[in-house]
Coordinates of N, CA and C in Angstrom, one line a residue:
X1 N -11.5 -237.9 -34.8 CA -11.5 -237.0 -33.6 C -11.4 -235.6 -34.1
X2 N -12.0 -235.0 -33.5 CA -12.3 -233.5 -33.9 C -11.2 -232.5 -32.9
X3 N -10.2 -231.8 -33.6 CA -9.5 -230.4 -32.7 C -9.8 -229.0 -32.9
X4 N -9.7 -228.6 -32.2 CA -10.0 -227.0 -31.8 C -8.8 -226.4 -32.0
X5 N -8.8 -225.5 -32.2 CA -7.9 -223.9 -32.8 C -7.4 -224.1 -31.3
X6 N -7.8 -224.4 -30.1 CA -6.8 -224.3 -29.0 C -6.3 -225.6 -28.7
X7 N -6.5 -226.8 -29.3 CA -5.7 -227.9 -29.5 C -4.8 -227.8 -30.4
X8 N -4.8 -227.2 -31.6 CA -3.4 -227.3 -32.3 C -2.8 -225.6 -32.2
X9 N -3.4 -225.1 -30.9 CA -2.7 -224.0 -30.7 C -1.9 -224.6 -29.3
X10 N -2.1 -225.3 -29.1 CA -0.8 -226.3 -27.7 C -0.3 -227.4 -28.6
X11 N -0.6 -227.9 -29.6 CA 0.5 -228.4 -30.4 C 1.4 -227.7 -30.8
X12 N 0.9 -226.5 -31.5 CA 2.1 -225.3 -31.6 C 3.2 -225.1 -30.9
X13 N 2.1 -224.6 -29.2 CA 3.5 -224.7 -28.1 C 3.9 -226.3 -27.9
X14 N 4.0 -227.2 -28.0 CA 4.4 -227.6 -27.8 C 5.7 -228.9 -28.9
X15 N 5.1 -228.0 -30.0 CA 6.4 -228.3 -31.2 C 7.4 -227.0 -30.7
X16 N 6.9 -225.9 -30.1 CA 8.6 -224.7 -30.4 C 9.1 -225.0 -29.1
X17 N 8.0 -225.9 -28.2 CA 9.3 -226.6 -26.6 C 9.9 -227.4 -26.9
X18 N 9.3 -228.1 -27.9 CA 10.3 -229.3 -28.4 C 10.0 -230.7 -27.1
X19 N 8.6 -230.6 -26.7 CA 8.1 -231.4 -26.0 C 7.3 -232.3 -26.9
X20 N 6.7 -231.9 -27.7 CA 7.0 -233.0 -29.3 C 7.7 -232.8 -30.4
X21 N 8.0 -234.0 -31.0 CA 9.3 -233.7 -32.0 C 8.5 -233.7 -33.3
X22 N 9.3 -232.9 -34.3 CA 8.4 -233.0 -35.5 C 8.2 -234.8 -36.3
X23 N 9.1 -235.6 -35.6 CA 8.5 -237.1 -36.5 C 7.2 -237.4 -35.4
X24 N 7.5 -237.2 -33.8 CA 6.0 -237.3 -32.8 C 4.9 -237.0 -33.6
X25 N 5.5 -235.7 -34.5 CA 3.8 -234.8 -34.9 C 3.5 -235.4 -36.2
X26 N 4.2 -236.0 -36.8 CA 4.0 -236.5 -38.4 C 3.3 -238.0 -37.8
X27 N 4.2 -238.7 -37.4 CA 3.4 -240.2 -36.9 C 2.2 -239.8 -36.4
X28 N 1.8 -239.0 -35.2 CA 0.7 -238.5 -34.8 C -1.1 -238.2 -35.9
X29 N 0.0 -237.2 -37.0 CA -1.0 -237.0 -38.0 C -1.4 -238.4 -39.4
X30 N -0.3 -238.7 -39.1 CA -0.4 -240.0 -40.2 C -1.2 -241.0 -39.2
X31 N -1.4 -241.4 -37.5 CA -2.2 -242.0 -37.3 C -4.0 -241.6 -37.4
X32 N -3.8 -240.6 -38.0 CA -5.8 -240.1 -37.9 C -5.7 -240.5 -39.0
X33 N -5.7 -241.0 -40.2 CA -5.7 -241.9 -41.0 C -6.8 -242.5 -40.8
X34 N -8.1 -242.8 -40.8 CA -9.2 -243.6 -40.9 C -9.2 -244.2 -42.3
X35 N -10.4 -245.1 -42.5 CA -11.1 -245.4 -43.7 C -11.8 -245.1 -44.7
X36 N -12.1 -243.4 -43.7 CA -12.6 -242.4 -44.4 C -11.8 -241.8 -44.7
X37 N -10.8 -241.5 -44.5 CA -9.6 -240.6 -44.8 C -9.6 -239.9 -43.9
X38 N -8.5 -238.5 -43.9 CA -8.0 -237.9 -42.9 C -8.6 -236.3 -43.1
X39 N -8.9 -235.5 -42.0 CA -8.5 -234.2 -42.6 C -8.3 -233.7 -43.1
X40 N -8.3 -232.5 -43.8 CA -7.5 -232.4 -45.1 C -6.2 -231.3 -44.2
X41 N -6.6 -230.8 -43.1 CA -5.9 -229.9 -42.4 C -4.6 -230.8 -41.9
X42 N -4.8 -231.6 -41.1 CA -3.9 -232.6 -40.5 C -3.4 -233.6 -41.7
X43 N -3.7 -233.3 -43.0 CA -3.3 -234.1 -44.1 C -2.0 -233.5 -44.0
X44 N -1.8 -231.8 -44.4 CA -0.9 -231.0 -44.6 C 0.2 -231.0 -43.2
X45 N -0.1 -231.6 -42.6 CA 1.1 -231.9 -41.2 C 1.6 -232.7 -41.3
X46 N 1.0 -233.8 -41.9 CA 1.5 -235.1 -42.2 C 2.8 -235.0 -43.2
X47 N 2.7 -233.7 -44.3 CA 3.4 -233.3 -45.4 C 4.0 -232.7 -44.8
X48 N 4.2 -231.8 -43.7 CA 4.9 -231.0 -43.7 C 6.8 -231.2 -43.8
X49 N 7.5 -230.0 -44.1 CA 9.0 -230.5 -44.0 C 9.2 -230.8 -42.5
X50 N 9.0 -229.6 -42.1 CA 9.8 -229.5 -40.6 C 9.4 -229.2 -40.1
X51 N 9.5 -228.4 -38.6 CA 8.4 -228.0 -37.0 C 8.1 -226.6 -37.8
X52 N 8.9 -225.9 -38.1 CA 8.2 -224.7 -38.5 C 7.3 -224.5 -39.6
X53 N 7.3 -225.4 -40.4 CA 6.3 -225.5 -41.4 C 5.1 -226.2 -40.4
X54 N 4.7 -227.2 -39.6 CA 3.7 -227.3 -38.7 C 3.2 -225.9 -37.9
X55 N 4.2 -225.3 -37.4 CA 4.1 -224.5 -36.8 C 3.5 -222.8 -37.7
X56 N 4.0 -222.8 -38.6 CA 3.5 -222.3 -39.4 C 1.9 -222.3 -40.1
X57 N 2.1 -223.6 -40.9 CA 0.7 -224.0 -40.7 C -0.6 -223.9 -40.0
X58 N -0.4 -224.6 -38.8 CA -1.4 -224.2 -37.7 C -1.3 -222.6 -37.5
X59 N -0.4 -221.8 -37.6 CA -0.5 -220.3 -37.1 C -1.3 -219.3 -38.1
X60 N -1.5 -219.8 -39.2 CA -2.0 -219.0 -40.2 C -3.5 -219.9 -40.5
X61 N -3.9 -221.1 -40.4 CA -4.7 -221.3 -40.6 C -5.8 -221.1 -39.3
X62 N -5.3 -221.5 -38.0 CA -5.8 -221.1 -36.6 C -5.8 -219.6 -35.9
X63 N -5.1 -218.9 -36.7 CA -4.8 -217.6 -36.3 C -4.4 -217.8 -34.7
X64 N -3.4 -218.8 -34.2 CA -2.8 -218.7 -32.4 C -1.4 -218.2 -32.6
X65 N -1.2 -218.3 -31.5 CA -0.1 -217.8 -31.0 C 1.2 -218.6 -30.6
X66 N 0.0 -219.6 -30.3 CA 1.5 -220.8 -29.6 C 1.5 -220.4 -28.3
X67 N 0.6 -220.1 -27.7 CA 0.6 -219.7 -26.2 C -0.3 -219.9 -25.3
X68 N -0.4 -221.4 -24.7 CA -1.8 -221.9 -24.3 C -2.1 -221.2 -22.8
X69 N -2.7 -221.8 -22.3 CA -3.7 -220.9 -21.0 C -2.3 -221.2 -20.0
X70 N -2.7 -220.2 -19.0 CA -2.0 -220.2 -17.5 C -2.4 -221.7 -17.2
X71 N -3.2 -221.8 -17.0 CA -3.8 -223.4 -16.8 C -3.1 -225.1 -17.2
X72 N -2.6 -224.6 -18.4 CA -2.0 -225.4 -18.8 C -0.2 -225.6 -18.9
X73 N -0.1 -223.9 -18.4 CA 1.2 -224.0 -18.2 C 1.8 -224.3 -17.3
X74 N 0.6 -224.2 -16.0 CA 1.2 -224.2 -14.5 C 0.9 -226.0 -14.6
X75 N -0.1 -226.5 -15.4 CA 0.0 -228.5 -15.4 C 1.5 -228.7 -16.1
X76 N 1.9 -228.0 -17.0 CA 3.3 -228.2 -17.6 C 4.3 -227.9 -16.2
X77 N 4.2 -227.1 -15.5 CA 5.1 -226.7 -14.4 C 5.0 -228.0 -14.1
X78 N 3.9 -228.1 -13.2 CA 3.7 -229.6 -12.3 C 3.7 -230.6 -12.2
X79 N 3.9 -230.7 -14.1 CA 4.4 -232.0 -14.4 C 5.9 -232.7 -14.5
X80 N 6.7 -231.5 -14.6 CA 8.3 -231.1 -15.0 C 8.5 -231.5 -13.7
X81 N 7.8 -230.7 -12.1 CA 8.4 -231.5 -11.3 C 8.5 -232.5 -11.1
X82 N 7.1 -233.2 -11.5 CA 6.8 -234.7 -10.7 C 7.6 -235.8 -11.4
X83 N 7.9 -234.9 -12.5 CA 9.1 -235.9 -13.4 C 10.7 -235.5 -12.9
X84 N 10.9 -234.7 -12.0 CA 11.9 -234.3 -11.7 C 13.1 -233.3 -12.3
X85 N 11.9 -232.7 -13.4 CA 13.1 -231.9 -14.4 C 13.0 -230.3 -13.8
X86 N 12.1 -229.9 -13.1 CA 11.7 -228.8 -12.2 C 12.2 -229.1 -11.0
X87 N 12.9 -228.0 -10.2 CA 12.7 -228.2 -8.6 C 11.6 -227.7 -8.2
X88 N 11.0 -227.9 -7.0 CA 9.8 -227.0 -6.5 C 9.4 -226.1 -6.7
X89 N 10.9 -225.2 -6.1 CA 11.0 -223.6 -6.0 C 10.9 -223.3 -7.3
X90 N 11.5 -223.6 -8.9 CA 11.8 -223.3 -10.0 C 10.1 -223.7 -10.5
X91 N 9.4 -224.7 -10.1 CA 8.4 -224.6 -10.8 C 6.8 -223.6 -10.2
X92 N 7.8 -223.4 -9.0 CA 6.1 -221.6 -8.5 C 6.9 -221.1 -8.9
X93 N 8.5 -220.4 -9.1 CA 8.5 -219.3 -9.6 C 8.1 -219.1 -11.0
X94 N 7.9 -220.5 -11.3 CA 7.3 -220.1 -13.0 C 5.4 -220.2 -12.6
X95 N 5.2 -220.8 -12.1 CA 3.9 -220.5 -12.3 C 3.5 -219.2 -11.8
X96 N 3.9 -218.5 -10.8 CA 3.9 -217.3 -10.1 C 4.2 -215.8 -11.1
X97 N 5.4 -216.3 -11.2 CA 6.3 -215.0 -12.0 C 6.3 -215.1 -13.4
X98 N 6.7 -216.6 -14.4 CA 6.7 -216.2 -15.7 C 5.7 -216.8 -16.0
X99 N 4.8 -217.3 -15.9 CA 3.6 -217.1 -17.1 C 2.8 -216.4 -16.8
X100 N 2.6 -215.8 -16.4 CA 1.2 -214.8 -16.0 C 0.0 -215.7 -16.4
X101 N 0.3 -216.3 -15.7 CA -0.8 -217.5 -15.4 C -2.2 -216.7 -14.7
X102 N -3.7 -216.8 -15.8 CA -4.7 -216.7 -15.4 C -5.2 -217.5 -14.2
X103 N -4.9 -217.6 -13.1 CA -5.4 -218.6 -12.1 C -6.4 -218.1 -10.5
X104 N -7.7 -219.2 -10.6 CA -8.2 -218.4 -9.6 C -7.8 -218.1 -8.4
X105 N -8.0 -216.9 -7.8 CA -7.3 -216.1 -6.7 C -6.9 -217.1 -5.8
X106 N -7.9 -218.0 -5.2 CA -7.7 -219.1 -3.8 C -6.4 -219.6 -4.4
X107 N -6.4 -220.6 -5.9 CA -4.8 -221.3 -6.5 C -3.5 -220.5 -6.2
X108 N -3.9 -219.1 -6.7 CA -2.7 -218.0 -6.7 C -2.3 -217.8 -5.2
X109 N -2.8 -217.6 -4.1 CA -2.7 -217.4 -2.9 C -1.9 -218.7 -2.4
X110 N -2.7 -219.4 -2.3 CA -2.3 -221.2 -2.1 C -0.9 -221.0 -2.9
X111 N -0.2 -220.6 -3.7 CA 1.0 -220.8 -4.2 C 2.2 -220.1 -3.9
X112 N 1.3 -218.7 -3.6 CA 2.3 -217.6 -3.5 C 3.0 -217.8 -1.8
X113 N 1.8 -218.4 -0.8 CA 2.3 -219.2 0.4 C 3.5 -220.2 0.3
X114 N 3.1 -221.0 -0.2 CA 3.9 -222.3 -1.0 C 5.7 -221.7 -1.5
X115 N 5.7 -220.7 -1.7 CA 6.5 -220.4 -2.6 C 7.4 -219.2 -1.8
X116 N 6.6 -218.7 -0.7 CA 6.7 -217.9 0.6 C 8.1 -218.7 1.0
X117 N 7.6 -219.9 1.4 CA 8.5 -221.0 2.7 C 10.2 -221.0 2.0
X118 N 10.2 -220.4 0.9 CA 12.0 -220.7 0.3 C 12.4 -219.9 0.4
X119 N 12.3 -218.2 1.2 CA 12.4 -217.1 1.8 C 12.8 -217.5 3.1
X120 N 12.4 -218.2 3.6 CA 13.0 -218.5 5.2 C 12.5 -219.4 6.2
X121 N 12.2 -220.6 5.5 CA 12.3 -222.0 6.4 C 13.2 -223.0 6.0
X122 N 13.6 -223.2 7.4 CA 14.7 -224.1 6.7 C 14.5 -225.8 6.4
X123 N 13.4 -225.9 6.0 CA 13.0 -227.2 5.3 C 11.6 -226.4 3.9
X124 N 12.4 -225.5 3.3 CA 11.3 -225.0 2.8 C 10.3 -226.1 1.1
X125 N 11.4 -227.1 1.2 CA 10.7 -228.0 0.4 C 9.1 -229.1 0.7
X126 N 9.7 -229.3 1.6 CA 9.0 -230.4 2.5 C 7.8 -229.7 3.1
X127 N 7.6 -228.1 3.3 CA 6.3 -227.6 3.4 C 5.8 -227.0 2.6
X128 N 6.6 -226.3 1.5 CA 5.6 -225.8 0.3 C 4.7 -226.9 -0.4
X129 N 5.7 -228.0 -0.5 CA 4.8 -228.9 -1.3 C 3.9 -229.4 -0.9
X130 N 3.1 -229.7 0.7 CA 1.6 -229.9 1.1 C 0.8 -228.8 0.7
X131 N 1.7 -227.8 0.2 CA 0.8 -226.4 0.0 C 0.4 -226.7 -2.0
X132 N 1.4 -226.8 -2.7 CA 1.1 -226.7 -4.1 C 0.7 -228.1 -4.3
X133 N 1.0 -229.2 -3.8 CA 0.5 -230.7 -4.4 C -0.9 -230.6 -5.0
X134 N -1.7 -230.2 -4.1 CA -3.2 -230.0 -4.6 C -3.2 -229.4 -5.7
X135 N -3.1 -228.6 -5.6 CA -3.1 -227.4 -6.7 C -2.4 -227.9 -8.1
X136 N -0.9 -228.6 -7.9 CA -0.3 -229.3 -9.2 C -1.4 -230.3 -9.3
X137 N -1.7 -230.7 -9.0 CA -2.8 -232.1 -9.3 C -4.0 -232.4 -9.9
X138 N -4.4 -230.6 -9.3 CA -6.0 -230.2 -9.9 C -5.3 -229.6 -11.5
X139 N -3.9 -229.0 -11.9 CA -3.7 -228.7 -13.2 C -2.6 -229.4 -14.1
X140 N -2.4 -230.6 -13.3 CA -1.0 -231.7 -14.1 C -2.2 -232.4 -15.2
X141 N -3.2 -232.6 -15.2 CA -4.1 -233.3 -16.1 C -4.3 -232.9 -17.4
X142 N -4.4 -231.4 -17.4 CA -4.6 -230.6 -18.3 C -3.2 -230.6 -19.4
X143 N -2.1 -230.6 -18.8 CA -0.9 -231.0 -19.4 C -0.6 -232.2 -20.3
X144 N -1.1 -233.4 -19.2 CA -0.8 -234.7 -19.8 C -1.7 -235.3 -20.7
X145 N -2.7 -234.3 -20.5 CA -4.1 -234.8 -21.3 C -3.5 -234.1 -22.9
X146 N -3.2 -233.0 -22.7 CA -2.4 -232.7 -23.8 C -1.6 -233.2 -25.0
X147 N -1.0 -233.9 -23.9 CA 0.7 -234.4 -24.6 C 0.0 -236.1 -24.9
X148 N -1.0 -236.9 -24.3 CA -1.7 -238.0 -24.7 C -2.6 -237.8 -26.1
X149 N -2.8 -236.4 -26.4 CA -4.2 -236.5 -27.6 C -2.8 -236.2 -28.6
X150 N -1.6 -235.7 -28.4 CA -1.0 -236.1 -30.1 C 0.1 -237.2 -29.6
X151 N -0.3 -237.6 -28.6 CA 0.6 -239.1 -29.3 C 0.2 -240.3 -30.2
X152 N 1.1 -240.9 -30.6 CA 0.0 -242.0 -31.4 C -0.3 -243.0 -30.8
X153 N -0.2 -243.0 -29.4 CA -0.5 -244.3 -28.3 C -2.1 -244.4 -28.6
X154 N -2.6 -245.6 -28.7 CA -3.8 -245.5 -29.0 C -4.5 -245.2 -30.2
X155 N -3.7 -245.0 -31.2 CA -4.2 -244.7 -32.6 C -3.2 -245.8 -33.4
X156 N -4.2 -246.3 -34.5 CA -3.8 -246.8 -35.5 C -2.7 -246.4 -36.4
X157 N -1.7 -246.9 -36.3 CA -0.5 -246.2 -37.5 C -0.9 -246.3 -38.7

C-alpha cells in the first residue's frame, strides 16, 4: 500500500496525541512487511527508538507539520464524542474555536447554530446535536479511516 506525505503527516499527529503509541506504529510498520519487502521509508519506523524519532523522521523526510486538515480534526472531535471522551459543547467549541477548521460555510453555520443552543436553552444538548450529528457523520470517517490505515488489523504481522 502506498502513503502520501499527508498520511504520515496524520501519523505524525497522531503519534504527538498519543492516539497511537510508538509500539501501535512499529507493529503497524513491521506489518507492510510483504514478500517483496518493505519500503525502505517505513523500514526506518520500524527501527526507530521512540515517537520522536518517528516523528522526526516523517518531518524531515515529508517536510509536514503534524497538523492535518480542519476536516480531520473536526472527524477527531466527532469521534471523541461518540466515544464519550468529548461533551458536545467541548467538541464545537473545538471544532469552532480551536482548530481553525477549514470547513464549508453551510458545515460552519450548521455548527455555530448547534453550539448557539449552550448560551441559553435549557436542554441545550438534546438540540444541538440534531444540528451537528450530520455534520459529525459526514467527518467522523475521515478520522477513523485514519486511525484503521495504521493499525495492524488486517495486515499480516
Amino acid at each position: 500500500m502506498k502513503y502520501s506525505a499527508e498520511d504520515f503527516n496524520i501519523l505524525c499527529y497522531l503519534l504527538t496525541q498519543t492516539e497511537v503509541s510508538y509500539e501501535s506504529a512499529v507493529a503497524w510498520a513491521n506489518s507492510q512487511y510483504t514478500d517483496e519487502g518493505i519500503d525502505p521509508f517505513i523500514e526506518k519506523i520500524a527501527l526507530a527508538s521512540d515517537v520522536s524519532d518517528i516523528v522526526e523522521l516523517i518531518v524531515s523526510e515529508y517536510q509536514v507539520s503534524g497538523e492535518p486538515s480542519g476536516e480531520f480534526l473536526l472527524g477527531e472531535a466527532a469521534a471523541k464524542y461518540e466515544q464519550g471522551k468529548l461533551a458536545l459543547g467541548d467538541a464545537l467549541k473545538r471544532a469552532l474555536y480551536y482548530m481553525n477548521a477549514e470547513l464549508p460555510e453551510d458545515d460552519l453555520a450548521v455548527l455555530y447554530e448547534a453550539e448557539d443552543y449552550f448560551d441559553w436553552h435549557d436542554n441545550p444538548e438534546a438540540e444541538a446535536i440534531k444540528l451537528a450529528k450530520p455534520i459529525f457523520d459526514k467527518y467522523m470517517p475521515l478520522y477513523e479511516r485514519a486511525l484503521a490505515r495504521f493499525s495492524t488489523a488486517g495486515h499480516g504481522s
